[in-house]
XYZ file of N, CA, C and O in Angstrom:
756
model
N 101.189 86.767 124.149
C 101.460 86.506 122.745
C 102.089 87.759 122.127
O 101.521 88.850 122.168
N 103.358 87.552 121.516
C 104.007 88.407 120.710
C 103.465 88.596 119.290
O 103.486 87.711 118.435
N 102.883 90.067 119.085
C 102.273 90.318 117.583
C 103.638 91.067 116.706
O 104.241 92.129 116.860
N 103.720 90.309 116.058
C 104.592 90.744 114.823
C 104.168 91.346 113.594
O 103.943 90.612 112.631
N 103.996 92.886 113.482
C 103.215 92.886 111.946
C 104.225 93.476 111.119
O 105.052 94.293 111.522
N 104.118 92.974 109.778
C 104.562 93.436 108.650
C 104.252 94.021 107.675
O 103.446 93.556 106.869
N 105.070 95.647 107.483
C 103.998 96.418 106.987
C 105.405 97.061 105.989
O 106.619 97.084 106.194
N 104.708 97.440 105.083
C 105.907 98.043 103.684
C 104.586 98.633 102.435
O 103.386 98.869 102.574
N 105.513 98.703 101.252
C 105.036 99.381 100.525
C 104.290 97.641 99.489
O 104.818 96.532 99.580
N 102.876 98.001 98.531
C 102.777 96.888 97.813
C 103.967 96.787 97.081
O 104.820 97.605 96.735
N 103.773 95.257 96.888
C 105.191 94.216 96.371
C 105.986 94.161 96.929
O 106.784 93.416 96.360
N 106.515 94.650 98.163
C 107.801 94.769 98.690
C 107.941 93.636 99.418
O 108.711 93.871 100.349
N 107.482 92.300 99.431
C 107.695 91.237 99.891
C 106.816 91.052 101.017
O 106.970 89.928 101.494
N 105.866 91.809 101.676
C 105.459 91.720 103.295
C 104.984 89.629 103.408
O 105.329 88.788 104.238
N 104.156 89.524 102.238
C 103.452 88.078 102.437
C 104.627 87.117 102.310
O 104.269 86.076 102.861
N 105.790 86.995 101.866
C 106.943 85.989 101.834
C 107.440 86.094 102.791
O 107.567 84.982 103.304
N 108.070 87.330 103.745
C 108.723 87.657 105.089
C 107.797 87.573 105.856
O 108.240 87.684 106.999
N 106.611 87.417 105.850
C 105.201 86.870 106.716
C 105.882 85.943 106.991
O 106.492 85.802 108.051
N 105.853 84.806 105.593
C 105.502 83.099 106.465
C 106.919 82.522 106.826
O 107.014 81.334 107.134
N 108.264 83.519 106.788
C 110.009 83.399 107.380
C 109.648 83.148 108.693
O 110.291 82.433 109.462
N 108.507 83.798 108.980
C 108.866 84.187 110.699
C 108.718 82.562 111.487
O 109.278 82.220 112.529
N 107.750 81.695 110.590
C 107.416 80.713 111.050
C 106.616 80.285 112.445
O 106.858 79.306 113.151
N 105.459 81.436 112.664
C 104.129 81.756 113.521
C 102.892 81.756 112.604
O 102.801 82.392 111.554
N 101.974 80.975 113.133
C 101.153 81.922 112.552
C 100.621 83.111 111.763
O 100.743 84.234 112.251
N 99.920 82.912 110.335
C 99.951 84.415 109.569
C 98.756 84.618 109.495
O 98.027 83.691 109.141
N 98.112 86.130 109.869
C 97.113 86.203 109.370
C 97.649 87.193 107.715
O 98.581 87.982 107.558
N 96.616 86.709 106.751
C 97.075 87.311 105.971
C 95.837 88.397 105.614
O 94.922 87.776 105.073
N 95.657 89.239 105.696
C 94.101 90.025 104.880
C 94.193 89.783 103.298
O 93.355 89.367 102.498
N 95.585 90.217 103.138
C 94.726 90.175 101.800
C 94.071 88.362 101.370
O 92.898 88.263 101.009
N 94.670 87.502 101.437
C 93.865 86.235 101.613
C 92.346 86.227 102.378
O 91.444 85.537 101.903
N 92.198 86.793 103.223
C 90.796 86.793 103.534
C 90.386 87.502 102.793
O 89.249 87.080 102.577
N 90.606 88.680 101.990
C 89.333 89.479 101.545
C 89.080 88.998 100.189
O 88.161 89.410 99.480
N 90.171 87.865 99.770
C 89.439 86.758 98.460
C 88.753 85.819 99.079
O 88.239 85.111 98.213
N 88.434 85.386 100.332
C 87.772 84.568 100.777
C 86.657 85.385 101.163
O 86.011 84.704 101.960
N 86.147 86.408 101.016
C 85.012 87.514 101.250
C 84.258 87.467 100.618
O 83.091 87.103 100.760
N 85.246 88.128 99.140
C 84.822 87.781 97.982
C 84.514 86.837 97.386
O 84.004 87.113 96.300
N 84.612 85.536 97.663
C 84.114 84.297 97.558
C 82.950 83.510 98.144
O 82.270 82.690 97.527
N 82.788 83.933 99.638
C 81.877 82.819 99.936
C 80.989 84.036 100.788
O 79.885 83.646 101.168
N 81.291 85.250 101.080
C 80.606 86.102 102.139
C 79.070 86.696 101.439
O 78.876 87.908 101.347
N 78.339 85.977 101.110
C 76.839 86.734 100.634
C 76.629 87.996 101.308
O 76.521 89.114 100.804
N 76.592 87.685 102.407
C 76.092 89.350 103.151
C 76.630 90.674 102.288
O 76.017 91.551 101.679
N 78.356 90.371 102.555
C 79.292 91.435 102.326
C 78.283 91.798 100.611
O 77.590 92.787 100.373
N 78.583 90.519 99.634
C 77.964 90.896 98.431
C 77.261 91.857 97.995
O 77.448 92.882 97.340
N 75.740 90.910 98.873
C 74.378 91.843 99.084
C 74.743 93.448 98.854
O 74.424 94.024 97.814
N 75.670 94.314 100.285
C 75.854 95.480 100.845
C 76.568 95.611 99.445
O 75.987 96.515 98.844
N 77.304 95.232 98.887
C 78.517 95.762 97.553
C 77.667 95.620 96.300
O 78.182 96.109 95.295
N 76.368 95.002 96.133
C 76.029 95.047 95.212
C 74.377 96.254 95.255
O 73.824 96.641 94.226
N 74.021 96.533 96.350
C 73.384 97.748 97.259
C 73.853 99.193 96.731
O 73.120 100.058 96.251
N 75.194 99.251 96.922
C 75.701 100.272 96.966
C 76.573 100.738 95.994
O 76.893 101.926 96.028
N 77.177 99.729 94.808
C 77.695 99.570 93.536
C 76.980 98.601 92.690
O 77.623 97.571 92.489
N 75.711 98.667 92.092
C 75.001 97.992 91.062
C 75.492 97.484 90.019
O 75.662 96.326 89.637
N 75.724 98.588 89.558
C 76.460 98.915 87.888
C 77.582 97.392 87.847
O 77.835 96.646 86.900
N 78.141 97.353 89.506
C 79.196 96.491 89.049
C 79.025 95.394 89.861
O 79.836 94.498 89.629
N 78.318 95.197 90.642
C 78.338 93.439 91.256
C 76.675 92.988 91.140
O 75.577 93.323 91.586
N 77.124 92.270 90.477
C 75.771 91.743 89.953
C 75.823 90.246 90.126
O 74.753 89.835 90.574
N 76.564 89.453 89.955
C 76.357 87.918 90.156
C 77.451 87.590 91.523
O 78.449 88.247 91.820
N 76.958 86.475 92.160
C 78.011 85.866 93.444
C 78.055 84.723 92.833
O 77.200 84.175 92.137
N 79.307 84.328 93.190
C 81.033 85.591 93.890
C 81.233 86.360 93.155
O 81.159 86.221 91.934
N 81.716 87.940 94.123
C 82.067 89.015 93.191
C 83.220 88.353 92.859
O 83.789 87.540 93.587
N 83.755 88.877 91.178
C 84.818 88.331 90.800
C 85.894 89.544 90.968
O 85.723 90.625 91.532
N 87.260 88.953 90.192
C 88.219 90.082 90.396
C 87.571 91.199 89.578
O 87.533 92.398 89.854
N 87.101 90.605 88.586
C 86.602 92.107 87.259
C 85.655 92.821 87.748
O 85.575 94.036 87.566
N 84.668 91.995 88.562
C 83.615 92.830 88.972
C 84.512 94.505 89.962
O 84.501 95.720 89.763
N 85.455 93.149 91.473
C 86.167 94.522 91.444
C 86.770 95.351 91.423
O 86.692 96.286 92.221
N 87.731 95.235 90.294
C 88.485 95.746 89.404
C 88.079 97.212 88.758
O 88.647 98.304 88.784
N 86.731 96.710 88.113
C 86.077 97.454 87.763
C 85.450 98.940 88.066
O 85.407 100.001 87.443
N 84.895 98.385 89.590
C 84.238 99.133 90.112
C 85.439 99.980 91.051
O 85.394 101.090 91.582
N 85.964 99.472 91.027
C 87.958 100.238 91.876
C 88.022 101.490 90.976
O 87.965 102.697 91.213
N 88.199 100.550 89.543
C 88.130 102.156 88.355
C 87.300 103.023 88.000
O 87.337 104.192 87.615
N 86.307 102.010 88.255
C 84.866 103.234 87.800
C 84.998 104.441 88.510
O 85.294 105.457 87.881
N 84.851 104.477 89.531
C 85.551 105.932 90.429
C 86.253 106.215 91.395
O 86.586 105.269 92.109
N 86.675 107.448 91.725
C 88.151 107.213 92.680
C 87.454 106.281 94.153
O 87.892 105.402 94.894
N 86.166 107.048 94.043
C 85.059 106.787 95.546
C 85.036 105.567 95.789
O 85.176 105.244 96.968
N 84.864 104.571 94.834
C 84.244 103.441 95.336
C 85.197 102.232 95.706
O 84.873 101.057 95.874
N 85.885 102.549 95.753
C 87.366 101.831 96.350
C 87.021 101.654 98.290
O 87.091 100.652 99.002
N 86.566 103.423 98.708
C 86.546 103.840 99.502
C 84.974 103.187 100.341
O 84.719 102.999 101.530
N 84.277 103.010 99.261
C 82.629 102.324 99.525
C 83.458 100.946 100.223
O 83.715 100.794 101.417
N 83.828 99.883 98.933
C 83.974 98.455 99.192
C 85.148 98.649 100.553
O 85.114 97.680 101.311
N 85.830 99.390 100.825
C 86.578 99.408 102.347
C 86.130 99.244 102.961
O 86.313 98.242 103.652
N 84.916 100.371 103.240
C 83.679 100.063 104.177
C 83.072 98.972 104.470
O 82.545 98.827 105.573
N 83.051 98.138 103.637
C 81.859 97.021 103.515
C 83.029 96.020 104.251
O 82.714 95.323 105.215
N 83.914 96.020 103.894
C 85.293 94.276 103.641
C 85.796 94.837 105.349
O 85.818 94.088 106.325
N 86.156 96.268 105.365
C 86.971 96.033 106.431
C 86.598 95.425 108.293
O 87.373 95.043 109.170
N 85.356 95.554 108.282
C 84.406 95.495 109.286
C 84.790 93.522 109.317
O 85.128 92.923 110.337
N 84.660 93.058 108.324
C 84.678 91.645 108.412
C 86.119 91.234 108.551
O 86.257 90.395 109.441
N 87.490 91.650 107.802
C 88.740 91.471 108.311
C 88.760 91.717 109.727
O 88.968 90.776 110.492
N 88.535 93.083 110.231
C 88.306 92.817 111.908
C 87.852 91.806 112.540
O 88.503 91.531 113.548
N 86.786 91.008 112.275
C 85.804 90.226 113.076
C 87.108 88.690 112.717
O 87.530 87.981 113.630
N 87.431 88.541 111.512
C 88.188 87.535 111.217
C 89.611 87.456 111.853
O 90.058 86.365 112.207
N 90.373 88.690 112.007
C 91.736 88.842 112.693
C 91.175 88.669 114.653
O 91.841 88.237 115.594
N 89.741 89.206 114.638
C 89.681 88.741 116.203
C 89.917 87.053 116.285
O 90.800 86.497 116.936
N 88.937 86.432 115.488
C 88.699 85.001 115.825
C 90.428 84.419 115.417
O 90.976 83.643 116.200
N 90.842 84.687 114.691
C 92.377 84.436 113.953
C 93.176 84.575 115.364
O 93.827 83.548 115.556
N 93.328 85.520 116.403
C 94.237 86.051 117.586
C 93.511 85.284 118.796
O 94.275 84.786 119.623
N 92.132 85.127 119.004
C 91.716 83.783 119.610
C 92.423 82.577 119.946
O 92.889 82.144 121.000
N 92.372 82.094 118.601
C 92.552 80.999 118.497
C 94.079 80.659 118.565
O 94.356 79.635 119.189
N 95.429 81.589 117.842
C 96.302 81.385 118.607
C 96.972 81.901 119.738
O 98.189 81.798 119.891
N 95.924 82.658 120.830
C 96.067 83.230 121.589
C 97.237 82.478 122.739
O 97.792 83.224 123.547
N 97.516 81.148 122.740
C 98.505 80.558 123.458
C 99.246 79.846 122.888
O 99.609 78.719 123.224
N 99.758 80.919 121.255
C 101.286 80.825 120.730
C 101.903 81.908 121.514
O 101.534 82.756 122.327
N 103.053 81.513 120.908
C 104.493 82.263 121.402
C 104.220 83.805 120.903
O 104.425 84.757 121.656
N 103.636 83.987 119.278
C 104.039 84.758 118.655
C 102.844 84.294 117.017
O 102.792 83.252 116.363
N 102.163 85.446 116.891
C 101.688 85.448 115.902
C 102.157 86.985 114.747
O 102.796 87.991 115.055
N 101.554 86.618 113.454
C 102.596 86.790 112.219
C 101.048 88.263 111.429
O 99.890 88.059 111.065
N 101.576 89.086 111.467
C 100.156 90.337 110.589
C 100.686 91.160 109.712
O 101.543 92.039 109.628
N 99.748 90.483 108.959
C 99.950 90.289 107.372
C 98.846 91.236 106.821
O 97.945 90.881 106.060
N 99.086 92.796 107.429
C 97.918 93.567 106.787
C 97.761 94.690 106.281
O 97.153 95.540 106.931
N 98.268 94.991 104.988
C 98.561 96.075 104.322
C 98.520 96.955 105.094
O 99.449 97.492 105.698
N 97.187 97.204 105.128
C 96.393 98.713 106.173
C 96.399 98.583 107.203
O 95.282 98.746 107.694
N 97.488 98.243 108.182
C 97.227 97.472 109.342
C 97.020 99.144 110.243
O 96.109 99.299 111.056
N 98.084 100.321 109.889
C 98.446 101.161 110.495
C 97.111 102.313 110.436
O 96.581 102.974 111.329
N 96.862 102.218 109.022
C 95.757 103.092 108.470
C 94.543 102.523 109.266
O 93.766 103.465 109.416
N 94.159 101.666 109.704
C 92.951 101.146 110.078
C 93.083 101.270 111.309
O 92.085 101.376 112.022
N 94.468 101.284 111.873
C 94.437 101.623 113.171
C 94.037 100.558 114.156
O 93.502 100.672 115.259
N 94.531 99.213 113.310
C 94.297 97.827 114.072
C 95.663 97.467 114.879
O 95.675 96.491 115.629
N 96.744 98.235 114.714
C 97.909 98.091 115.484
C 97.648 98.199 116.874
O 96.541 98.627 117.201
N 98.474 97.887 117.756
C 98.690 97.806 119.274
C 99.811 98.128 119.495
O 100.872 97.805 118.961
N 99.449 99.119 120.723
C 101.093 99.855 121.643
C 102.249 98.759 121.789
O 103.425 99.114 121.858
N 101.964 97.740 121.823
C 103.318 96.853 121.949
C 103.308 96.429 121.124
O 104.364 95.801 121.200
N 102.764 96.120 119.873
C 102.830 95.515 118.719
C 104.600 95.674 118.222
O 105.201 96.740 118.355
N 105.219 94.469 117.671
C 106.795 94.806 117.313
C 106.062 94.971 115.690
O 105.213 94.252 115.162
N 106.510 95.769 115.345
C 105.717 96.543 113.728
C 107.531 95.869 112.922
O 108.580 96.238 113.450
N 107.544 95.071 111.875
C 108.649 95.271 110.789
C 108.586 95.912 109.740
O 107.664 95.659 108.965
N 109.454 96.825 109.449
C 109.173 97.530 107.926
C 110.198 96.941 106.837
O 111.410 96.761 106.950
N 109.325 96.689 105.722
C 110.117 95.824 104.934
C 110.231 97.014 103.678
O 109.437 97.370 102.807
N 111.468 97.391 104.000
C 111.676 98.367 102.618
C 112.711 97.818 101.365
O 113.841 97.391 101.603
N 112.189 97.896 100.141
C 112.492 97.457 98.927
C 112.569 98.598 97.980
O 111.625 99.386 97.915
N 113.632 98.743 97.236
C 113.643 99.798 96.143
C 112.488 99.581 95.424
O 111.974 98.480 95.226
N 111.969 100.967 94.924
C 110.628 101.080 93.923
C 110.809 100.420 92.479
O 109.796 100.007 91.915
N 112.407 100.268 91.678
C 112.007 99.654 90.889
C 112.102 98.257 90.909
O 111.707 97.555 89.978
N 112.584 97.851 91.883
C 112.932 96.496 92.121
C 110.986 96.085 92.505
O 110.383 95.461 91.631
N 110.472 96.360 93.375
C 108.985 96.797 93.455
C 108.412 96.605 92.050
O 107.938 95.546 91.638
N 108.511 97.777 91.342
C 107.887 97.742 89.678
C 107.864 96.552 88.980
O 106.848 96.095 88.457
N 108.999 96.016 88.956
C 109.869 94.955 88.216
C 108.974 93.429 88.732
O 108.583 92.659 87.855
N 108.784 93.200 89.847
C 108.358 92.155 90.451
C 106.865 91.930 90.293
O 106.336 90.822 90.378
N 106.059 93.378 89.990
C 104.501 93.818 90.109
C 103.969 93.589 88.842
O 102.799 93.463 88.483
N 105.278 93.545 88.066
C 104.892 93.231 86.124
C 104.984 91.960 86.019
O 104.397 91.357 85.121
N 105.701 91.385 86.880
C 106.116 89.947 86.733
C 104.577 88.750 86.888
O 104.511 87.605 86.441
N 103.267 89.681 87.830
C 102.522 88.659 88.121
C 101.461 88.956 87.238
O 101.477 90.109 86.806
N 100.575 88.253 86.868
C 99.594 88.040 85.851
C 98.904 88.826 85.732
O 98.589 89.209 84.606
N 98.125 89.671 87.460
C 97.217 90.349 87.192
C 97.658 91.877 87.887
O 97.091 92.635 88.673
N 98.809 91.900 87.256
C 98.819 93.516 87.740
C 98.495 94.406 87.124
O 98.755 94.320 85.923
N 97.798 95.656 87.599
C 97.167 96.648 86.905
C 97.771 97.837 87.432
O 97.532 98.095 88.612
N 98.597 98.702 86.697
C 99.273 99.841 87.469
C 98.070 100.878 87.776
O 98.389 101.646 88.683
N 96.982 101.068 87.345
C 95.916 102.123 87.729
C 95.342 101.776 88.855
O 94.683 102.607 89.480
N 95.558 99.980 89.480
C 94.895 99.656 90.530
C 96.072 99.966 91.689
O 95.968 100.356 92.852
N 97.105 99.661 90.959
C 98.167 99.654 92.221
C 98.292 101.604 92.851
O 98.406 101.980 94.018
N 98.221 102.394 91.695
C 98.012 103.879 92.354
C 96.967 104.329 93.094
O 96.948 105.297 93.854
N 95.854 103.349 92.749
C 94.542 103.619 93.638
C 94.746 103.333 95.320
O 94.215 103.787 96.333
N 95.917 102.229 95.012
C 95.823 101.772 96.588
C 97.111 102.821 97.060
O 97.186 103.130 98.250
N 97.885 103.229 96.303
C 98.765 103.671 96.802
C 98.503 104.894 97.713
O 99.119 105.129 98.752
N 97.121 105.931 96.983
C 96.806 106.750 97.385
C 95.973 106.617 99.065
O 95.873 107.563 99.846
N 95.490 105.314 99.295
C 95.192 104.822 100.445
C 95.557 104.651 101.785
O 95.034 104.411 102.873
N 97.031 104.940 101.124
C 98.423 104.135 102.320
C 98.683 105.182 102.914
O 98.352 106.229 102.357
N 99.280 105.237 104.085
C 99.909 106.249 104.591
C 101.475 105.957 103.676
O 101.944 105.046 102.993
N 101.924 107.384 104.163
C 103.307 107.187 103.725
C 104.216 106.639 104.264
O 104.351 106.623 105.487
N 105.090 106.028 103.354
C 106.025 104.638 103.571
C 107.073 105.527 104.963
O 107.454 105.167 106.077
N 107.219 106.729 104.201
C 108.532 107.171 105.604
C 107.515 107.209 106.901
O 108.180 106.941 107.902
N 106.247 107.429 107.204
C 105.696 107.352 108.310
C 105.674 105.636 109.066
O 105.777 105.295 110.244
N 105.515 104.925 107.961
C 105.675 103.592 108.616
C 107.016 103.192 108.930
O 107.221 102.222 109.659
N 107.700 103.693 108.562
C 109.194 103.111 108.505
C 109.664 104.091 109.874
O 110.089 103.672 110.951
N 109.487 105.232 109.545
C 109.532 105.647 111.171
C 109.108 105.008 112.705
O 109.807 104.840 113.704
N 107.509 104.697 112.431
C 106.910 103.989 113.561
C 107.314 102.463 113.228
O 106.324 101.753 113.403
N 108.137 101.920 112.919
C 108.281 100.629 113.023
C 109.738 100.329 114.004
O 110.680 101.099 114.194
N 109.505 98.756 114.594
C 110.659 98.710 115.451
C 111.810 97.884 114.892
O 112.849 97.655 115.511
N 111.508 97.434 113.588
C 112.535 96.847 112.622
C 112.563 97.173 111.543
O 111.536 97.551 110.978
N 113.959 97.116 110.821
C 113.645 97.182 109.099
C 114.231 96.648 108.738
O 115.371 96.801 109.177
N 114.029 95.474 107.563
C 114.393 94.420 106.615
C 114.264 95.018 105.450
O 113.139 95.300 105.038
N 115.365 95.305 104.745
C 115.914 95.474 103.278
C 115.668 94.003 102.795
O 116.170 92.949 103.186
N 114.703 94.271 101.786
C 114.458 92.808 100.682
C 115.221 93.396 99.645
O 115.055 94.531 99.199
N 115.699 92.927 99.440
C 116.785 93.238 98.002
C 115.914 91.719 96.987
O 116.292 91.466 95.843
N 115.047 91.092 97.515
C 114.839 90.356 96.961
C 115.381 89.082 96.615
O 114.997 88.327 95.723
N 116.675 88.873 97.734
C 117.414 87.783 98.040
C 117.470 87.386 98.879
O 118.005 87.983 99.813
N 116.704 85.585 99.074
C 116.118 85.098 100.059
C 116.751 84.944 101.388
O 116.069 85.013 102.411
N 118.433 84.671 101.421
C 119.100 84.277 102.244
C 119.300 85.666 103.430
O 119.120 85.609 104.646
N 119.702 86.805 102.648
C 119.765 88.207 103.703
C 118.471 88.265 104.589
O 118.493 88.384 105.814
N 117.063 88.144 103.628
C 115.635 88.188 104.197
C 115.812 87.035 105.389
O 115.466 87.370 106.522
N 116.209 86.016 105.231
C 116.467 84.911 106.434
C 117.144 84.985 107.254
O 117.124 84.281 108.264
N 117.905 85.868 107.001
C 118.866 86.627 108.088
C 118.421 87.219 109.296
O 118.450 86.894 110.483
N 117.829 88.580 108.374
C 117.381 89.549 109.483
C 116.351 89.022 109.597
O 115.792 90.118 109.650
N 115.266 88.106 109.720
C 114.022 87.582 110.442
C 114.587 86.668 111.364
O 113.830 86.309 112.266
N 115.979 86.105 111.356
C 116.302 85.222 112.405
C 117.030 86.249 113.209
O 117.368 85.958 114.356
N 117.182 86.909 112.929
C 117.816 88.193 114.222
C 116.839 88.568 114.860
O 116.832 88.400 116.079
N 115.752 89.175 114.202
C 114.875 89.948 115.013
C 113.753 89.067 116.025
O 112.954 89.565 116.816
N 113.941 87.791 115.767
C 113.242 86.645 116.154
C 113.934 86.480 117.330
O 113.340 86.450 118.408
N 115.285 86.354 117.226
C 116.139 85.897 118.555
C 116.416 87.277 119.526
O 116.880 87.173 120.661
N 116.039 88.662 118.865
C 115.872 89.645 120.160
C 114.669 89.328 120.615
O 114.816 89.080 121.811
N 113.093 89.146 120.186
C 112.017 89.324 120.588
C 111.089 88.105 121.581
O 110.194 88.081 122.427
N 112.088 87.068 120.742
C 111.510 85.975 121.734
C 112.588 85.519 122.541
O 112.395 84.659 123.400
């Protein structure tokens, strides 16, 4: 099975050039609202270790929103808690399409977490920052103090863009993006 992950800066399109490839996606950030939704355990440990802010299940976005801002740290707590279960979920996720052609990873932190693989074909999807900005205002719940919190999380974009074995310019026009995913599709498979 061919792993395809897609990794860029937030907003830069990674979850739309995910589902181009037309494989299988795992997406994290979709699971870790499904964490936050139905995972009691995870709760329990997040409401253990941040009181002040998770107090009723399901944690909501505000609950952690909140607790993201309350201090730089606790961003770094709830990682702890969520990322252990994205692992266990991307295993059963690579399982199960373990006899596709080609599955699709859809995981911000894929590099930082160090869930990548030596043959992994890595795409870097680079997008100008204000074209980025512009798109991040556009959705309902963007918070620029949350988006610097994560930013500070990431490795740097020229390090991914270095270690990657493709790069797709999103200019944010669908037809070029369909382009180069049908190129890099017809070298790899």
């Amino acid at each position: 099975m061919i792993r395809i992950a897609v990794v860029g800066d937030i907003g830069s399109g990674k979850s739309h050039i995910a589902n181009l490839f037309s494989y299988p996606v795992f997406n994290a950030d979709s699971e870790v609202a499904k964490i936050y939704k139905t995972n009691k355990s995870c709760f329990k440990r997040l409401k253990k270790i941040l009181p002040k802010y998770f107090s009723v299940f399901p944690a909501s976005k505000i609950q952690i929103i909140k607790a993201i801002e309350g201090r730089e740290k606790n961003l770094k707590k709830i990682t702890k808690i969520i990322h252990p279960e994205i692992r266990k979920k991307l295993s059963i996720f690579l399982k199960k399409n373990k006899k596709r052609k080609a599955v699709v990873l859809d995981i911000p932190l894929l590099l930082e977490n160090k869930l990548n693989q030596k043959e992994d074909i890595i795409v870097f999807i680079q997008s100008k920052k204000d074209d980025i900005i512009k798109k991040l205002k556009e959705r309902d719940n963007f918070n620029l103090n949350l988006y610097n919190q994560f930013k500070k999380i990431q490795l740097p974009l020229s390090y991914k863009k270095k270690n990657s074995n493709y790069i797709i310019k999103n200019n944010f026009t669908n037809n070029f993006v369909k382009m180069s995913v049908k190129k890099i599709l017809k070298e790899i498979i």
